[in-house]
């Protein structure tokens, strides 16, 4: 009830302030009471509303407590200025009010960082941090170019007084840069709380810039419109405090806004540097623009690197078996073609060994696909132990593997390799706590003796493998005189022979 009354009072004060600033209600005589009494009331009321949020709700409590502290000090500074310091014959610069007002900046920085942090949110990549830096420095460069010259020209008095006057625009630039940078780290994804909080601080920065320009023009007090912007900015923080925060979602850093917004600030920095040739920028604005371009250059270098890595990853994915990480059929065929081309140019031979595991379907049906997949992942390393580093092992699909030997040894050497492969398979595999023994059948074909191209070579190695199954041999070399039927007929013959051996068919 008290909270609702507080928001109602806040809206009423905003309405009166807007009526005076926009419609001129009350005329010039009402401007000072509105600026002194009502503005101070808004600051104190908003600090109370935000503090109430920190007390009642645990989520982001520390961040909102920090915001409430900063707003309380800011409101106290406004009260002391309006009802005491302003009426002194020579108001000191700096005064206690400056210390209270300026305290809002570091407290706001800390509060924004605390509000932006989220447990479980994955850490943004390096490029996103650079996007935040580009956006932050780019916005700060715009602000510095727009108002810093006027502020610097109007700053008079002792060095401490000049430093105090410059602290406000610098604090504003840092605050605006922080808000935009944190938004970049979120992938430019905002909810209502973020919209109101970030919008409030950005509006406060705009109001400070407008007031700085007015002071540079000789005015000692903010105009009614500037005062309205101040109270609206602070009021937005009160509404932000009581917004429901939705569940944290995974941040997507590849949205179009994550690319276009940093690009906008980069182009803005380029524009400022071009403008510098027409009218000299202040050193701060020039330095910020240069920093933006440097960050943008590094960002582009990272983007090109990421594109290259992504392209390589996609190329490998297209040529790699997803289960075993071995070369797939596409890559294996390409390597066989390359080996044959090398043989045609320089002579030599290339051999393909086709391997089919025995009883793999029964293993899958008995132990489940997880066990079958685990076994398939172990086959590649076991085959590699029998081969040279230059040889290729591939999974063609299912329980079928292939080996490319180039340069290939003679028939005796091929037989030795086949024996080593089959012996390696006979050693137990540890799968889901079980010791599994595997047997297989190998078919061997060589270029140029058995085939003219890669397709023929693989087909004939396949035929030899089915002959090995049919003849119940562990491996078989391709022989033209035995190539009398289709692959389907050979497959059927191999399955019938195995069924008879296992007692599945009686003759």
Short mmCIF file of C-alpha atoms in Angstrom, two decimals:
data_model
loop_
_atom_site.label_atom_id
_atom_site.label_comp_id
_atom_site.label_asym_id
_atom_site.label_seq_id
_atom_site.Cartn_x
_atom_site.Cartn_y
_atom_site.Cartn_z
CA UNK A 1 0.00 0.00 0.00
CA UNK A 2 2.77 2.41 0.95
CA UNK A 3 4.66 1.47 -2.22
CA UNK A 4 1.62 2.18 -4.39
CA UNK A 5 1.19 5.54 -2.64
CA UNK A 6 4.84 6.31 -3.30
CA UNK A 7 4.49 5.62 -7.02
CA UNK A 8 1.28 7.66 -7.10
CA UNK A 9 3.01 10.63 -5.49
CA UNK A 10 5.94 10.26 -7.89
CA UNK A 11 3.63 10.34 -10.92
CA UNK A 12 1.83 13.40 -9.54
CA UNK A 13 5.11 15.30 -9.09
CA UNK A 14 6.21 14.31 -12.60
CA UNK A 15 2.91 15.58 -13.99
CA UNK A 16 3.30 18.96 -12.26
CA UNK A 17 6.93 19.27 -13.39
CA UNK A 18 6.00 18.39 -16.98
CA UNK A 19 3.11 20.86 -16.96
CA UNK A 20 5.45 23.64 -15.89
CA UNK A 21 8.23 22.71 -18.36
CA UNK A 22 6.15 21.85 -21.43
CA UNK A 23 2.94 23.85 -21.04
CA UNK A 24 4.30 26.72 -18.96
CA UNK A 25 1.73 26.18 -16.20
CA UNK A 26 2.56 28.49 -13.29
CA UNK A 27 4.81 30.64 -15.43
CA UNK A 28 8.27 31.81 -14.47
CA UNK A 29 7.29 32.18 -10.82
CA UNK A 30 6.74 28.42 -10.47
CA UNK A 31 10.06 27.37 -11.99
CA UNK A 32 12.18 27.77 -8.86
CA UNK A 33 9.75 26.00 -6.48
CA UNK A 34 9.41 23.18 -8.98
CA UNK A 35 13.19 22.96 -9.39
CA UNK A 36 13.96 23.15 -5.67
CA UNK A 37 11.05 21.53 -3.83
CA UNK A 38 9.61 19.07 -6.30
CA UNK A 39 12.93 17.92 -7.76
CA UNK A 40 14.34 17.28 -4.29
CA UNK A 41 11.17 15.39 -3.42
CA UNK A 42 11.59 13.20 -6.52
CA UNK A 43 15.20 12.32 -5.69
CA UNK A 44 14.39 11.40 -2.09
CA UNK A 45 11.21 9.53 -3.06
CA UNK A 46 12.98 7.49 -5.74
CA UNK A 47 15.80 6.65 -3.32
CA UNK A 48 13.18 5.36 -0.87
CA UNK A 49 11.41 3.28 -3.54
CA UNK A 50 14.66 1.74 -4.76
CA UNK A 51 15.80 1.13 -1.17
CA UNK A 52 12.51 -0.61 -0.45
CA UNK A 53 13.19 -2.91 -3.40
CA UNK A 54 16.60 -3.79 -1.96
CA UNK A 55 15.10 -4.59 1.45
CA UNK A 56 12.12 -6.65 0.29
CA UNK A 57 13.57 -8.74 -2.56
CA UNK A 58 16.76 -10.79 -2.33
CA UNK A 59 17.49 -10.93 -6.07
CA UNK A 60 20.05 -8.26 -7.05
CA UNK A 61 19.73 -6.84 -3.53
CA UNK A 62 23.28 -5.50 -3.36
CA UNK A 63 23.01 -3.76 -6.73
CA UNK A 64 19.76 -2.01 -5.81
CA UNK A 65 21.11 -1.07 -2.37
CA UNK A 66 24.07 0.59 -4.09
CA UNK A 67 21.72 2.46 -6.43
CA UNK A 68 19.59 3.58 -3.46
CA UNK A 69 22.68 4.87 -1.65
CA UNK A 70 23.80 6.86 -4.68
CA UNK A 71 20.34 8.35 -5.19
CA UNK A 72 20.08 9.28 -1.49
CA UNK A 73 23.39 11.13 -1.59
CA UNK A 74 22.40 12.81 -4.86
CA UNK A 75 19.07 13.92 -3.39
CA UNK A 76 20.77 15.18 -0.24
CA UNK A 77 23.13 17.23 -2.38
CA UNK A 78 20.16 18.77 -4.20
CA UNK A 79 18.46 19.66 -0.90
CA UNK A 80 21.61 21.26 0.53
CA UNK A 81 22.15 23.23 -2.67
CA UNK A 82 18.58 24.43 -3.05
CA UNK A 83 18.05 25.48 0.55
CA UNK A 84 21.54 26.46 1.70
CA UNK A 85 24.59 26.63 -0.59
CA UNK A 86 22.80 28.41 -3.44
CA UNK A 87 21.81 31.25 -1.13
CA UNK A 88 25.33 31.96 0.13
CA UNK A 89 26.92 35.22 -1.11
CA UNK A 90 29.71 33.30 -2.89
CA UNK A 91 28.84 29.59 -3.26
CA UNK A 92 32.12 27.66 -3.08
CA UNK A 93 33.31 25.42 -5.89
CA UNK A 94 33.70 22.66 -5.01
CA UNK A 95 31.13 22.48 -2.24
CA UNK A 96 29.80 19.61 -0.20
CA UNK A 97 27.03 19.34 -2.78
CA UNK A 98 29.56 18.52 -5.50
CA UNK A 99 30.89 15.64 -3.42
CA UNK A 100 27.37 14.30 -2.89
CA UNK A 101 26.38 14.69 -6.55
CA UNK A 102 29.59 13.17 -7.87
CA UNK A 103 29.24 10.17 -5.53
CA UNK A 104 26.38 9.01 -7.76
CA UNK A 105 28.84 8.10 -10.53
CA UNK A 106 31.03 5.47 -8.82
CA UNK A 107 28.01 4.04 -7.04
CA UNK A 108 26.13 3.84 -10.34
CA UNK A 109 29.10 2.12 -11.99
CA UNK A 110 29.20 -0.49 -9.23
CA UNK A 111 25.43 -0.93 -9.28
CA UNK A 112 25.33 -1.40 -13.06
CA UNK A 113 28.06 -4.04 -12.95
CA UNK A 114 26.24 -5.85 -10.14
CA UNK A 115 22.93 -5.63 -11.97
CA UNK A 116 24.45 -6.96 -15.19
CA UNK A 117 26.16 -9.94 -13.57
CA UNK A 118 24.29 -13.25 -13.74
CA UNK A 119 25.14 -16.66 -12.42
CA UNK A 120 25.17 -19.38 -15.01
CA UNK A 121 25.43 -17.01 -17.95
CA UNK A 122 28.17 -18.20 -20.24
CA UNK A 123 31.15 -15.93 -20.55
CA UNK A 124 30.99 -13.72 -23.64
CA UNK A 125 33.66 -14.38 -26.27
CA UNK A 126 36.51 -11.91 -26.76
CA UNK A 127 34.80 -10.32 -29.76
CA UNK A 128 31.77 -9.37 -27.66
CA UNK A 129 33.99 -7.64 -25.07
CA UNK A 130 35.46 -5.65 -27.94
CA UNK A 131 31.95 -4.83 -29.18
CA UNK A 132 31.24 -3.36 -25.76
CA UNK A 133 34.48 -1.37 -25.87
CA UNK A 134 33.69 -0.08 -29.38
CA UNK A 135 30.17 0.98 -28.42
CA UNK A 136 31.27 2.53 -25.13
CA UNK A 137 34.20 4.53 -26.48
CA UNK A 138 32.24 5.46 -29.59
CA UNK A 139 29.39 6.92 -27.55
CA UNK A 140 31.85 8.67 -25.25
CA UNK A 141 33.58 10.18 -28.30
CA UNK A 142 30.25 11.56 -29.53
CA UNK A 143 29.49 13.07 -26.13
CA UNK A 144 32.96 14.53 -25.76
CA UNK A 145 32.79 16.12 -29.20
CA UNK A 146 29.32 17.54 -28.51
CA UNK A 147 29.77 19.16 -25.10
CA UNK A 148 33.35 18.99 -23.86
CA UNK A 149 34.51 22.04 -25.80
CA UNK A 150 31.79 24.22 -24.27
CA UNK A 151 32.39 22.84 -20.77
CA UNK A 152 36.13 23.38 -21.04
CA UNK A 153 35.64 26.93 -22.32
CA UNK A 154 33.29 27.86 -19.47
CA UNK A 155 35.37 26.24 -16.71
CA UNK A 156 36.98 29.04 -14.70
CA UNK A 157 38.53 29.53 -11.29
CA UNK A 158 41.09 27.51 -9.41
CA UNK A 159 42.42 24.20 -10.74
CA UNK A 160 40.26 22.40 -8.18
CA UNK A 161 37.17 24.28 -9.39
CA UNK A 162 37.97 23.49 -13.03
CA UNK A 163 38.54 19.83 -12.16
CA UNK A 164 35.20 19.74 -10.34
CA UNK A 165 33.34 21.18 -13.33
CA UNK A 166 35.05 18.73 -15.70
CA UNK A 167 34.30 15.77 -13.42
CA UNK A 168 30.60 15.90 -14.32
CA UNK A 169 30.88 15.44 -18.11
CA UNK A 170 33.66 12.88 -17.67
CA UNK A 171 31.53 10.95 -15.18
CA UNK A 172 28.58 11.13 -17.57
CA UNK A 173 30.66 9.87 -20.50
CA UNK A 174 31.94 6.96 -18.44
CA UNK A 175 28.42 6.13 -17.25
CA UNK A 176 27.00 6.19 -20.78
CA UNK A 177 29.91 4.11 -22.06
CA UNK A 178 29.40 1.58 -19.26
CA UNK A 179 25.67 1.23 -19.96
CA UNK A 180 26.21 0.71 -23.68
CA UNK A 181 29.17 -1.60 -23.09
CA UNK A 182 27.19 -3.81 -20.69
CA UNK A 183 24.35 -3.98 -23.20
CA UNK A 184 26.85 -5.21 -25.78
CA UNK A 185 28.01 -7.93 -23.38
CA UNK A 186 24.38 -9.06 -23.14
CA UNK A 187 24.22 -9.42 -26.90
CA UNK A 188 21.96 -6.30 -26.99
CA UNK A 189 19.17 -8.31 -25.36
CA UNK A 190 17.13 -6.22 -22.93
CA UNK A 191 14.08 -6.68 -20.76
CA UNK A 192 11.92 -3.97 -19.22
CA UNK A 193 14.17 -3.56 -16.19
CA UNK A 194 17.23 -3.10 -18.41
CA UNK A 195 15.36 -0.71 -20.71
CA UNK A 196 14.23 1.50 -17.84
CA UNK A 197 17.52 1.38 -15.92
CA UNK A 198 19.76 1.95 -18.93
CA UNK A 199 17.37 4.54 -20.33
CA UNK A 200 17.33 6.38 -17.02
CA UNK A 201 21.10 6.67 -16.82
CA UNK A 202 21.41 7.65 -20.48
CA UNK A 203 18.72 10.31 -20.00
CA UNK A 204 20.60 11.57 -16.94
CA UNK A 205 23.70 11.87 -19.11
CA UNK A 206 21.78 13.83 -21.75
CA UNK A 207 20.36 16.14 -19.08
CA UNK A 208 23.84 16.78 -17.68
CA UNK A 209 25.12 17.56 -21.18
CA UNK A 210 22.24 20.00 -21.77
CA UNK A 211 22.93 21.69 -18.45
CA UNK A 212 26.64 21.92 -19.26
CA UNK A 213 25.81 23.71 -22.52
CA UNK A 214 23.48 26.08 -20.65
CA UNK A 215 26.17 26.87 -18.08
CA UNK A 216 28.62 27.54 -20.92
CA UNK A 217 26.07 30.00 -22.30
CA UNK A 218 25.91 31.91 -19.00
CA UNK A 219 22.94 30.29 -17.25
CA UNK A 220 23.41 29.34 -13.60
CA UNK A 221 20.35 27.09 -13.20
CA UNK A 222 18.93 24.31 -15.36
CA UNK A 223 16.05 25.26 -17.64
CA UNK A 224 12.59 23.81 -16.90
CA UNK A 225 13.02 21.28 -19.72
CA UNK A 226 16.43 20.20 -18.44
CA UNK A 227 15.03 19.90 -14.93
CA UNK A 228 12.21 17.75 -16.30
CA UNK A 229 14.77 15.44 -17.92
CA UNK A 230 16.60 15.12 -14.60
CA UNK A 231 13.51 14.04 -12.68
CA UNK A 232 12.33 11.74 -15.49
CA UNK A 233 15.73 10.06 -15.58
CA UNK A 234 15.68 9.41 -11.85
CA UNK A 235 12.02 8.31 -11.92
CA UNK A 236 12.84 5.65 -14.51
CA UNK A 237 15.16 4.05 -11.96
CA UNK A 238 12.25 3.69 -9.53
CA UNK A 239 10.14 1.90 -12.13
CA UNK A 240 13.11 -0.26 -13.16
CA UNK A 241 13.58 -1.44 -9.58
CA UNK A 242 10.16 -3.08 -9.44
CA UNK A 243 10.10 -4.79 -12.80
CA UNK A 244 9.91 -8.55 -12.77
CA UNK A 245 13.16 -10.04 -13.99
CA UNK A 246 12.49 -12.97 -16.36
CA UNK A 247 14.46 -16.18 -16.17
CA UNK A 248 17.95 -15.88 -17.56
CA UNK A 249 18.10 -17.00 -21.16
CA UNK A 250 21.11 -18.08 -23.12
CA UNK A 251 22.62 -15.03 -24.77
CA UNK A 252 22.97 -15.26 -28.53
CA UNK A 253 25.95 -13.20 -29.60
CA UNK A 254 25.34 -13.49 -33.35
CA UNK A 255 22.19 -11.39 -33.62
CA UNK A 256 22.18 -8.69 -36.28
CA UNK A 257 22.15 -5.95 -33.63
CA UNK A 258 25.37 -7.33 -32.15
CA UNK A 259 27.03 -6.59 -35.49
CA UNK A 260 25.30 -3.41 -36.67
CA UNK A 261 25.52 -1.36 -33.47
CA UNK A 262 29.32 -1.62 -33.09
CA UNK A 263 29.60 -0.92 -36.82
CA UNK A 264 27.54 2.25 -36.32
CA UNK A 265 29.87 3.53 -33.59
CA UNK A 266 32.91 2.64 -35.68
CA UNK A 267 31.58 4.69 -38.60
CA UNK A 268 30.75 7.51 -36.18
CA UNK A 269 34.36 7.51 -34.99
CA UNK A 270 35.51 7.73 -38.60
CA UNK A 271 33.17 10.67 -39.10
CA UNK A 272 34.56 12.45 -36.04
CA UNK A 273 38.11 12.02 -37.29
CA UNK A 274 37.12 13.41 -40.69
CA UNK A 275 35.42 16.33 -38.93
CA UNK A 276 38.70 16.93 -37.08
CA UNK A 277 40.19 18.07 -40.41
CA UNK A 278 37.52 20.79 -40.63
CA UNK A 279 37.43 21.83 -36.98
CA UNK A 280 39.82 20.54 -34.38
CA UNK A 281 38.33 18.16 -31.84
CA UNK A 282 39.19 18.34 -28.19
CA UNK A 283 42.00 15.92 -27.28
CA UNK A 284 39.58 13.76 -25.25
CA UNK A 285 37.14 13.34 -28.15
CA UNK A 286 39.99 12.69 -30.59
CA UNK A 287 41.55 10.08 -28.28
CA UNK A 288 38.21 8.32 -27.79
CA UNK A 289 37.60 8.22 -31.54
CA UNK A 290 41.06 6.74 -32.13
CA UNK A 291 40.45 4.17 -29.38
CA UNK A 292 37.18 3.19 -31.04
CA UNK A 293 38.90 2.60 -34.37
CA UNK A 294 41.72 0.60 -32.76
CA UNK A 295 39.19 -1.61 -30.98
CA UNK A 296 37.23 -1.97 -34.23
CA UNK A 297 40.37 -3.01 -36.10
CA UNK A 298 41.15 -5.69 -33.51
CA UNK A 299 37.49 -6.77 -33.66
CA UNK A 300 37.68 -7.25 -37.42
CA UNK A 301 40.87 -9.28 -37.05
CA UNK A 302 39.11 -11.53 -34.53
CA UNK A 303 36.10 -11.80 -36.84
CA UNK A 304 38.29 -12.95 -39.74
CA UNK A 305 40.01 -15.45 -37.45
CA UNK A 306 36.66 -16.78 -36.24
CA UNK A 307 35.42 -17.10 -39.81
CA UNK A 308 38.53 -19.06 -40.76
CA UNK A 309 38.16 -21.36 -37.74
CA UNK A 310 34.46 -21.85 -38.46
CA UNK A 311 35.16 -22.63 -42.10
CA UNK A 312 37.79 -25.18 -41.11
CA UNK A 313 35.45 -26.72 -38.54
CA UNK A 314 32.68 -27.05 -41.11
CA UNK A 315 35.09 -28.56 -43.61
CA UNK A 316 36.22 -31.10 -41.04
CA UNK A 317 32.64 -31.82 -40.03
CA UNK A 318 31.72 -32.52 -43.64
CA UNK A 319 34.63 -34.96 -43.97
CA UNK A 320 34.52 -36.63 -40.54
CA UNK A 321 32.37 -39.39 -39.11
CA UNK A 322 30.34 -37.87 -36.28
CA UNK A 323 30.61 -40.94 -34.01
CA UNK A 324 34.24 -41.99 -34.31
CA UNK A 325 35.86 -38.76 -35.58
CA UNK A 326 37.47 -40.86 -38.31
CA UNK A 327 37.40 -39.75 -41.96
CA UNK A 328 34.02 -40.51 -43.52
CA UNK A 329 33.28 -42.06 -46.90
CA UNK A 330 33.58 -38.72 -48.72
CA UNK A 331 37.05 -37.99 -47.39
CA UNK A 332 38.19 -41.59 -47.83
CA UNK A 333 37.16 -41.61 -51.50
CA UNK A 334 39.04 -38.35 -52.03
CA UNK A 335 42.19 -39.78 -50.47
CA UNK A 336 41.92 -42.93 -52.58
CA UNK A 337 41.60 -40.75 -55.69
CA UNK A 338 44.66 -38.74 -54.63
CA UNK A 339 46.64 -41.93 -54.03
CA UNK A 340 45.71 -43.31 -57.46
CA UNK A 341 46.66 -40.01 -59.10
CA UNK A 342 50.04 -40.15 -57.36
CA UNK A 343 50.54 -43.73 -58.56
CA UNK A 344 49.80 -42.70 -62.14
CA UNK A 345 52.39 -39.94 -61.96
CA UNK A 346 55.18 -41.66 -60.07
CA UNK A 347 54.31 -45.33 -60.20
CA UNK A 348 53.75 -47.56 -57.20
CA UNK A 349 50.63 -49.17 -55.80
CA UNK A 350 47.77 -48.29 -53.48
CA UNK A 351 45.65 -50.83 -51.63
CA UNK A 352 42.25 -50.64 -49.95
CA UNK A 353 41.25 -53.01 -47.15
CA UNK A 354 37.54 -53.28 -46.37
CA UNK A 355 36.66 -54.47 -42.85
CA UNK A 356 33.25 -55.70 -41.72
CA UNK A 357 32.70 -56.64 -38.07
CA UNK A 358 31.08 -60.00 -37.38
CA UNK A 359 27.92 -60.26 -35.24
CA UNK A 360 27.72 -56.51 -34.67
CA UNK A 361 23.94 -56.47 -35.11
CA UNK A 362 23.55 -59.12 -32.42
CA UNK A 363 25.72 -57.05 -30.07
CA UNK A 364 23.55 -53.99 -30.70
CA UNK A 365 20.35 -55.97 -30.12
CA UNK A 366 21.68 -57.57 -26.94
CA UNK A 367 23.57 -54.75 -25.20
CA UNK A 368 21.92 -51.75 -26.83
CA UNK A 369 23.07 -49.00 -29.16
CA UNK A 370 25.15 -47.28 -26.47
CA UNK A 371 27.38 -50.35 -26.25
CA UNK A 372 27.54 -50.60 -30.03
CA UNK A 373 28.52 -46.95 -30.38
CA UNK A 374 31.15 -47.30 -27.65
CA UNK A 375 32.66 -50.28 -29.47
CA UNK A 376 32.74 -48.44 -32.80
CA UNK A 377 34.61 -45.55 -31.18
CA UNK A 378 37.29 -47.99 -29.99
CA UNK A 379 37.80 -49.67 -33.37
CA UNK A 380 39.64 -46.77 -35.04
CA UNK A 381 42.45 -46.48 -32.45
CA UNK A 382 42.86 -50.26 -32.44
CA UNK A 383 43.21 -50.33 -36.23
CA UNK A 384 45.70 -47.48 -36.09
CA UNK A 385 48.04 -49.57 -33.95
CA UNK A 386 48.56 -51.94 -36.89
CA UNK A 387 49.17 -49.22 -39.48
CA UNK A 388 51.67 -46.54 -40.42
CA UNK A 389 51.07 -42.91 -39.58
CA UNK A 390 50.62 -42.15 -43.30
CA UNK A 391 47.84 -44.71 -43.75
CA UNK A 392 44.16 -43.76 -43.57
CA UNK A 393 41.46 -45.42 -41.47
CA UNK A 394 37.85 -44.45 -42.20
CA UNK A 395 34.39 -45.46 -41.10
CA UNK A 396 32.14 -45.86 -44.12
CA UNK A 397 28.96 -46.45 -42.17
CA UNK A 398 27.43 -48.96 -39.78
CA UNK A 399 30.07 -51.51 -38.80
CA UNK A 400 32.07 -51.11 -42.01
CA UNK A 401 35.57 -49.63 -41.91
CA UNK A 402 38.16 -49.07 -44.64
CA UNK A 403 41.94 -48.73 -44.71
CA UNK A 404 44.04 -47.07 -47.42
CA UNK A 405 47.69 -48.11 -47.75
CA UNK A 406 49.81 -45.84 -49.93
CA UNK A 407 52.41 -46.73 -50.89
CA UNK A 408 51.22 -50.30 -50.53
CA UNK A 409 53.50 -53.27 -49.83
CA UNK A 410 53.42 -56.45 -51.89
CA UNK A 411 50.98 -59.29 -51.33
CA UNK A 412 53.00 -60.72 -48.43
CA UNK A 413 53.15 -57.32 -46.80
CA UNK A 414 49.41 -56.86 -47.24
CA UNK A 415 48.78 -60.26 -45.69
CA UNK A 416 50.96 -59.26 -42.73
CA UNK A 417 49.00 -56.02 -42.27
CA UNK A 418 45.71 -57.94 -42.44
CA UNK A 419 46.95 -60.38 -39.81
CA UNK A 420 48.00 -57.52 -37.53
CA UNK A 421 44.61 -55.83 -37.92
CA UNK A 422 42.65 -58.99 -37.14
CA UNK A 423 44.94 -59.90 -34.25
CA UNK A 424 44.43 -56.43 -32.81
CA UNK A 425 40.66 -56.83 -33.04
CA UNK A 426 40.85 -60.15 -31.21
CA UNK A 427 42.15 -58.43 -28.09
CA UNK A 428 39.25 -57.69 -25.66
CA UNK A 429 37.50 -54.30 -25.81
CA UNK A 430 36.34 -52.77 -22.52
CA UNK A 431 32.77 -51.63 -23.21
CA UNK A 432 30.42 -50.63 -20.38
CA UNK A 433 32.33 -52.80 -17.95
CA UNK A 434 32.34 -55.82 -20.26
CA UNK A 435 35.28 -57.42 -22.07
CA UNK A 436 34.09 -57.92 -25.66
CA UNK A 437 35.97 -59.90 -28.28
CA UNK A 438 35.46 -58.92 -31.91
CA UNK A 439 36.13 -60.73 -35.14
CA UNK A 440 35.93 -59.36 -38.63
CA UNK A 441 36.41 -60.10 -42.32
CA UNK A 442 38.85 -58.21 -44.52
CA UNK A 443 38.81 -57.77 -48.27
CA UNK A 444 41.91 -56.49 -50.08
CA UNK A 445 42.19 -54.91 -53.54
CA UNK A 446 45.07 -52.98 -55.09
CA UNK A 447 45.67 -50.41 -57.80
CA UNK A 448 46.64 -50.86 -60.60
CA UNK A 449 46.37 -54.64 -60.60
CA UNK A 450 42.72 -54.93 -59.55
CA UNK A 451 41.09 -51.64 -60.51
CA UNK A 452 41.30 -48.61 -62.78
CA UNK A 453 39.89 -45.93 -60.49
CA UNK A 454 38.85 -45.27 -56.91
CA UNK A 455 35.29 -46.52 -57.31
CA UNK A 456 36.47 -49.82 -58.84
CA UNK A 457 39.12 -50.24 -56.16
CA UNK A 458 36.66 -49.82 -53.28
CA UNK A 459 34.03 -52.01 -54.95
CA UNK A 460 36.47 -54.84 -55.51
CA UNK A 461 37.84 -54.63 -51.99
CA UNK A 462 34.22 -54.90 -50.88
CA UNK A 463 33.70 -57.98 -53.06
CA UNK A 464 36.84 -59.57 -51.62
CA UNK A 465 35.57 -58.89 -48.11
CA UNK A 466 32.32 -60.76 -48.83
CA UNK A 467 34.32 -63.63 -50.30
CA UNK A 468 36.23 -63.76 -47.02
CA UNK A 469 32.94 -64.02 -45.13
CA UNK A 470 31.62 -66.70 -47.49
CA UNK A 471 34.79 -68.79 -47.36
CA UNK A 472 35.03 -68.31 -43.59
CA UNK A 473 38.50 -66.89 -44.02
CA UNK A 474 39.74 -63.96 -42.00
CA UNK A 475 40.76 -62.07 -45.12
CA UNK A 476 40.74 -62.49 -48.89
CA UNK A 477 42.44 -60.83 -51.84
CA UNK A 478 40.35 -59.75 -54.77
CA UNK A 479 40.42 -62.28 -57.63
CA UNK A 480 38.85 -61.47 -60.96
CA UNK A 481 37.75 -65.06 -61.60
CA UNK A 482 35.66 -65.01 -58.41
CA UNK A 483 33.92 -61.74 -59.32
CA UNK A 484 30.93 -63.51 -60.89
CA UNK A 485 27.99 -62.03 -59.01
CA UNK A 486 26.60 -58.89 -57.65
CA UNK A 487 27.40 -57.54 -54.23
CA UNK A 488 23.90 -58.45 -53.10
CA UNK A 489 24.38 -62.11 -54.05
CA UNK A 490 27.71 -62.20 -52.26
CA UNK A 491 26.13 -60.66 -49.18
CA UNK A 492 23.38 -63.28 -49.18
CA UNK A 493 25.93 -66.07 -49.60
CA UNK A 494 27.99 -64.73 -46.70
CA UNK A 495 24.94 -64.51 -44.46
CA UNK A 496 23.82 -68.06 -45.36
CA UNK A 497 27.28 -69.44 -44.65
CA UNK A 498 27.38 -67.72 -41.28
CA UNK A 499 23.88 -68.93 -40.41
CA UNK A 500 24.79 -72.54 -41.21
CA UNK A 501 27.95 -72.24 -39.13
CA UNK A 502 26.00 -70.98 -36.14
CA UNK A 503 23.26 -73.60 -36.43
CA UNK A 504 20.60 -71.19 -37.58
CA UNK A 505 19.97 -73.33 -40.67
CA UNK A 506 20.13 -77.10 -40.85
CA UNK A 507 20.75 -78.92 -44.12
#
